[in-house]
């Protein structure tokens, strides 16, 4: 149990981004007159609850496994999330609807910094960017790219590859990569718009405190 606490405490520490790659080069820009519906493909368009097995990998080969239960409501931006051990002990239980309501938070998950960081990662996974579309087009590898600028002066690239594979890349105000969320080529999600969540997602945080989370969809 203590190893799970220590690993997750490290996961949500602040990270530095020096020397990291910048936004995806767009070789063939497209018109911004209309926000292309393809930019919404990675995100649910209706309320739903998702249960994931989450495997955390840290430098040095350290790993931890937990269960995450997330309910999202795209129309309102509301999030309800629970994190628990595989034995069923609830580590964190909160609701976000523009303000944070924490129902349960066991140390070291009882800080507001942890809660905010967790909500930001959930928003990256399940919600379209909250800012305007500033660029779109085709990358040199043929991928379709939508680029957004958020209200926190961050940039988000949504990169759509063939065969229903996609990646979401988040950059800091200096355009350095801080998060990458990818579908797993070995577990492609369904093509239907009504259920876009793939069977496996990989979230990577970059910097000196790098970590990777593999989310396997259970339900």
Short mmCIF file of C-alpha atoms in Angstrom, two decimals:
data_model
loop_
_atom_site.label_atom_id
_atom_site.label_comp_id
_atom_site.label_asym_id
_atom_site.label_seq_id
_atom_site.Cartn_x
_atom_site.Cartn_y
_atom_site.Cartn_z
CA UNK A 1 0.00 0.00 0.00
CA UNK A 2 2.75 2.45 0.90
CA UNK A 3 4.44 1.86 -2.46
CA UNK A 4 1.24 2.88 -4.25
CA UNK A 5 1.04 6.09 -2.22
CA UNK A 6 4.67 7.02 -2.89
CA UNK A 7 4.46 6.32 -6.60
CA UNK A 8 1.31 8.36 -7.09
CA UNK A 9 2.69 11.23 -5.05
CA UNK A 10 5.61 11.38 -7.48
CA UNK A 11 3.29 11.15 -10.47
CA UNK A 12 1.66 14.49 -9.79
CA UNK A 13 4.69 16.56 -8.87
CA UNK A 14 5.48 19.57 -11.05
CA UNK A 15 7.62 18.78 -14.08
CA UNK A 16 10.06 20.81 -16.13
CA UNK A 17 9.91 20.68 -19.91
CA UNK A 18 13.24 21.98 -21.18
CA UNK A 19 14.41 20.51 -24.47
CA UNK A 20 11.14 18.77 -25.31
CA UNK A 21 9.67 18.64 -28.85
CA UNK A 22 7.30 21.31 -30.11
CA UNK A 23 3.99 21.20 -32.02
CA UNK A 24 3.48 18.87 -34.97
CA UNK A 25 4.56 20.61 -38.22
CA UNK A 26 1.58 21.22 -40.53
CA UNK A 27 2.71 20.85 -44.14
CA UNK A 28 -0.65 21.60 -45.81
CA UNK A 29 -2.71 24.16 -43.86
CA UNK A 30 -6.50 24.07 -44.21
CA UNK A 31 -9.11 26.79 -43.83
CA UNK A 32 -10.26 27.71 -40.31
CA UNK A 33 -13.71 28.82 -41.47
CA UNK A 34 -15.33 25.74 -39.91
CA UNK A 35 -14.14 23.69 -36.93
CA UNK A 36 -13.80 20.27 -38.56
CA UNK A 37 -15.89 17.56 -36.87
CA UNK A 38 -12.94 15.21 -37.16
CA UNK A 39 -11.31 17.16 -34.33
CA UNK A 40 -13.98 15.77 -31.98
CA UNK A 41 -13.41 12.09 -32.80
CA UNK A 42 -11.39 11.20 -29.65
CA UNK A 43 -14.00 12.57 -27.24
CA UNK A 44 -17.34 11.21 -25.97
CA UNK A 45 -20.30 13.26 -27.15
CA UNK A 46 -22.63 12.03 -24.40
CA UNK A 47 -22.50 11.36 -20.68
CA UNK A 48 -20.88 8.09 -19.68
CA UNK A 49 -19.00 6.22 -16.97
CA UNK A 50 -15.67 4.52 -17.65
CA UNK A 51 -13.81 2.01 -15.50
CA UNK A 52 -10.10 1.60 -16.22
CA UNK A 53 -7.29 -0.47 -14.88
CA UNK A 54 -4.40 1.99 -14.57
CA UNK A 55 -0.79 0.83 -14.66
CA UNK A 56 1.69 3.49 -13.63
CA UNK A 57 5.31 3.16 -14.79
CA UNK A 58 8.12 5.26 -13.32
CA UNK A 59 11.85 5.55 -14.06
CA UNK A 60 13.84 2.76 -12.46
CA UNK A 61 11.22 0.14 -13.27
CA UNK A 62 8.83 1.08 -10.44
CA UNK A 63 5.19 0.25 -11.13
CA UNK A 64 1.80 0.48 -9.43
CA UNK A 65 -1.66 -0.70 -10.45
CA UNK A 66 -4.98 0.86 -9.43
CA UNK A 67 -8.57 1.22 -10.61
CA UNK A 68 -10.03 4.48 -11.89
CA UNK A 69 -13.77 5.15 -12.23
CA UNK A 70 -14.65 8.29 -14.17
CA UNK A 71 -18.07 9.71 -15.03
CA UNK A 72 -18.07 12.56 -17.54
CA UNK A 73 -20.86 14.89 -18.65
CA UNK A 74 -19.78 16.70 -21.85
CA UNK A 75 -22.74 19.10 -21.92
CA UNK A 76 -21.81 20.63 -18.56
CA UNK A 77 -18.11 19.75 -18.23
CA UNK A 78 -18.83 17.91 -14.97
CA UNK A 79 -16.48 15.15 -13.79
CA UNK A 80 -16.94 12.57 -11.04
CA UNK A 81 -13.88 10.44 -10.33
CA UNK A 82 -12.83 7.72 -7.91
CA UNK A 83 -9.39 6.14 -7.58
CA UNK A 84 -8.98 2.93 -5.62
CA UNK A 85 -6.57 0.12 -5.03
CA UNK A 86 -7.21 -3.20 -6.76
CA UNK A 87 -8.40 -4.44 -3.34
CA UNK A 88 -11.16 -1.82 -3.38
CA UNK A 89 -9.80 0.78 -0.93
CA UNK A 90 -10.91 4.25 -2.09
CA UNK A 91 -7.93 6.60 -2.25
CA UNK A 92 -9.64 9.62 -3.80
CA UNK A 93 -13.25 10.56 -4.53
CA UNK A 94 -14.20 13.94 -5.97
CA UNK A 95 -16.59 15.88 -8.20
CA UNK A 96 -15.72 18.82 -10.43
CA UNK A 97 -18.40 21.08 -11.89
CA UNK A 98 -16.47 24.33 -12.14
CA UNK A 99 -15.50 23.99 -8.50
CA UNK A 100 -13.90 21.08 -6.70
CA UNK A 101 -15.81 19.00 -4.15
CA UNK A 102 -13.66 16.33 -2.50
CA UNK A 103 -15.60 13.55 -0.77
CA UNK A 104 -12.61 11.48 0.30
CA UNK A 105 -8.85 11.92 -0.05
CA UNK A 106 -6.31 9.76 1.72
CA UNK A 107 -2.72 11.03 2.12
CA UNK A 108 -0.87 11.88 -0.04
CA UNK A 109 -3.93 12.56 -2.24
CA UNK A 110 -5.41 15.13 0.13
CA UNK A 111 -3.80 18.20 -1.46
CA UNK A 112 -5.60 20.55 -3.82
CA UNK A 113 -2.62 20.39 -6.21
CA UNK A 114 -3.18 16.65 -6.63
CA UNK A 115 -6.91 17.17 -7.22
CA UNK A 116 -6.33 19.87 -9.83
CA UNK A 117 -3.69 17.80 -11.64
CA UNK A 118 -5.98 14.78 -11.75
CA UNK A 119 -8.90 16.80 -13.12
CA UNK A 120 -6.66 18.36 -15.78
CA UNK A 121 -5.56 14.92 -16.98
CA UNK A 122 -9.17 13.72 -17.07
CA UNK A 123 -10.16 16.80 -19.08
CA UNK A 124 -7.34 16.09 -21.55
CA UNK A 125 -8.61 12.53 -22.01
CA UNK A 126 -12.37 13.07 -22.20
CA UNK A 127 -13.11 16.69 -23.21
CA UNK A 128 -12.33 18.72 -26.34
CA UNK A 129 -9.97 21.69 -25.79
CA UNK A 130 -11.66 24.72 -24.23
CA UNK A 131 -10.09 27.28 -26.58
CA UNK A 132 -10.33 28.28 -30.24
CA UNK A 133 -9.04 26.33 -33.21
CA UNK A 134 -5.93 28.21 -34.39
CA UNK A 135 -4.62 25.88 -37.13
CA UNK A 136 -5.47 22.69 -38.98
CA UNK A 137 -4.05 20.73 -41.86
CA UNK A 138 -2.10 17.70 -42.97
CA UNK A 139 1.23 16.69 -41.41
CA UNK A 140 4.13 15.33 -43.45
CA UNK A 141 3.14 11.75 -42.55
CA UNK A 142 -0.43 12.27 -43.79
CA UNK A 143 -2.01 12.71 -40.35
CA UNK A 144 -4.81 15.25 -39.93
CA UNK A 145 -3.97 17.87 -37.27
CA UNK A 146 -6.23 20.24 -35.31
CA UNK A 147 -4.45 22.82 -33.14
CA UNK A 148 -6.13 24.69 -30.29
CA UNK A 149 -5.06 27.44 -27.89
CA UNK A 150 -6.55 27.02 -24.40
CA UNK A 151 -7.50 29.71 -21.91
CA UNK A 152 -4.31 28.88 -19.96
CA UNK A 153 -2.19 29.78 -23.00
CA UNK A 154 -1.38 26.14 -23.65
CA UNK A 155 -1.49 24.56 -27.09
CA UNK A 156 -3.17 21.24 -27.84
CA UNK A 157 -2.67 19.22 -31.02
CA UNK A 158 -5.17 16.53 -31.93
CA UNK A 159 -3.45 14.25 -34.44
CA UNK A 160 -5.61 11.76 -36.34
CA UNK A 161 -3.79 8.88 -38.03
CA UNK A 162 -5.21 6.17 -40.24
CA UNK A 163 -7.08 3.11 -38.97
CA UNK A 164 -8.85 5.13 -36.22
CA UNK A 165 -5.63 5.81 -34.30
CA UNK A 166 -5.07 9.24 -32.74
CA UNK A 167 -2.86 11.22 -30.39
CA UNK A 168 -3.45 14.29 -28.24
CA UNK A 169 -0.37 16.42 -27.50
CA UNK A 170 -0.39 19.21 -24.91
CA UNK A 171 2.28 21.95 -24.84
CA UNK A 172 3.19 24.59 -22.27
CA UNK A 173 3.06 28.35 -23.11
CA UNK A 174 6.58 28.01 -24.59
CA UNK A 175 5.31 25.30 -26.99
CA UNK A 176 7.18 22.46 -25.26
CA UNK A 177 5.49 19.06 -24.99
CA UNK A 178 4.21 18.25 -21.50
CA UNK A 179 1.60 15.52 -22.13
CA UNK A 180 0.96 12.93 -24.81
CA UNK A 181 -2.13 10.73 -24.95
CA UNK A 182 -2.14 7.93 -27.53
CA UNK A 183 -4.35 5.10 -28.60
CA UNK A 184 -2.70 1.68 -28.59
CA UNK A 185 -2.33 0.23 -32.11
CA UNK A 186 -2.98 -3.23 -30.69
CA UNK A 187 -6.37 -2.29 -29.22
CA UNK A 188 -8.18 -0.13 -31.72
CA UNK A 189 -11.42 1.47 -30.61
CA UNK A 190 -14.64 1.10 -32.61
CA UNK A 191 -15.20 3.34 -35.60
CA UNK A 192 -18.67 4.46 -34.51
CA UNK A 193 -18.85 8.05 -33.27
CA UNK A 194 -21.14 7.02 -30.39
CA UNK A 195 -18.42 5.06 -28.60
CA UNK A 196 -14.98 6.50 -29.40
CA UNK A 197 -13.08 5.41 -26.28
CA UNK A 198 -10.39 2.86 -27.23
CA UNK A 199 -9.71 -0.29 -25.25
CA UNK A 200 -6.28 1.07 -24.27
CA UNK A 201 -4.83 4.56 -23.85
CA UNK A 202 -1.31 5.61 -22.93
CA UNK A 203 -0.74 8.91 -21.16
CA UNK A 204 2.85 10.13 -20.88
CA UNK A 205 4.08 13.10 -18.84
CA UNK A 206 7.41 14.57 -19.92
CA UNK A 207 10.17 16.16 -17.86
CA UNK A 208 12.60 15.09 -15.12
CA UNK A 209 9.71 13.41 -13.23
CA UNK A 210 8.47 11.53 -16.26
CA UNK A 211 5.79 8.89 -15.87
CA UNK A 212 3.51 6.83 -18.07
CA UNK A 213 0.00 5.62 -17.37
CA UNK A 214 -1.55 2.74 -19.34
CA UNK A 215 -5.34 2.80 -19.10
CA UNK A 216 -7.10 -0.44 -20.00
CA UNK A 217 -10.86 -0.10 -20.36
CA UNK A 218 -12.72 -2.55 -18.14
CA UNK A 219 -16.27 -1.27 -18.55
#
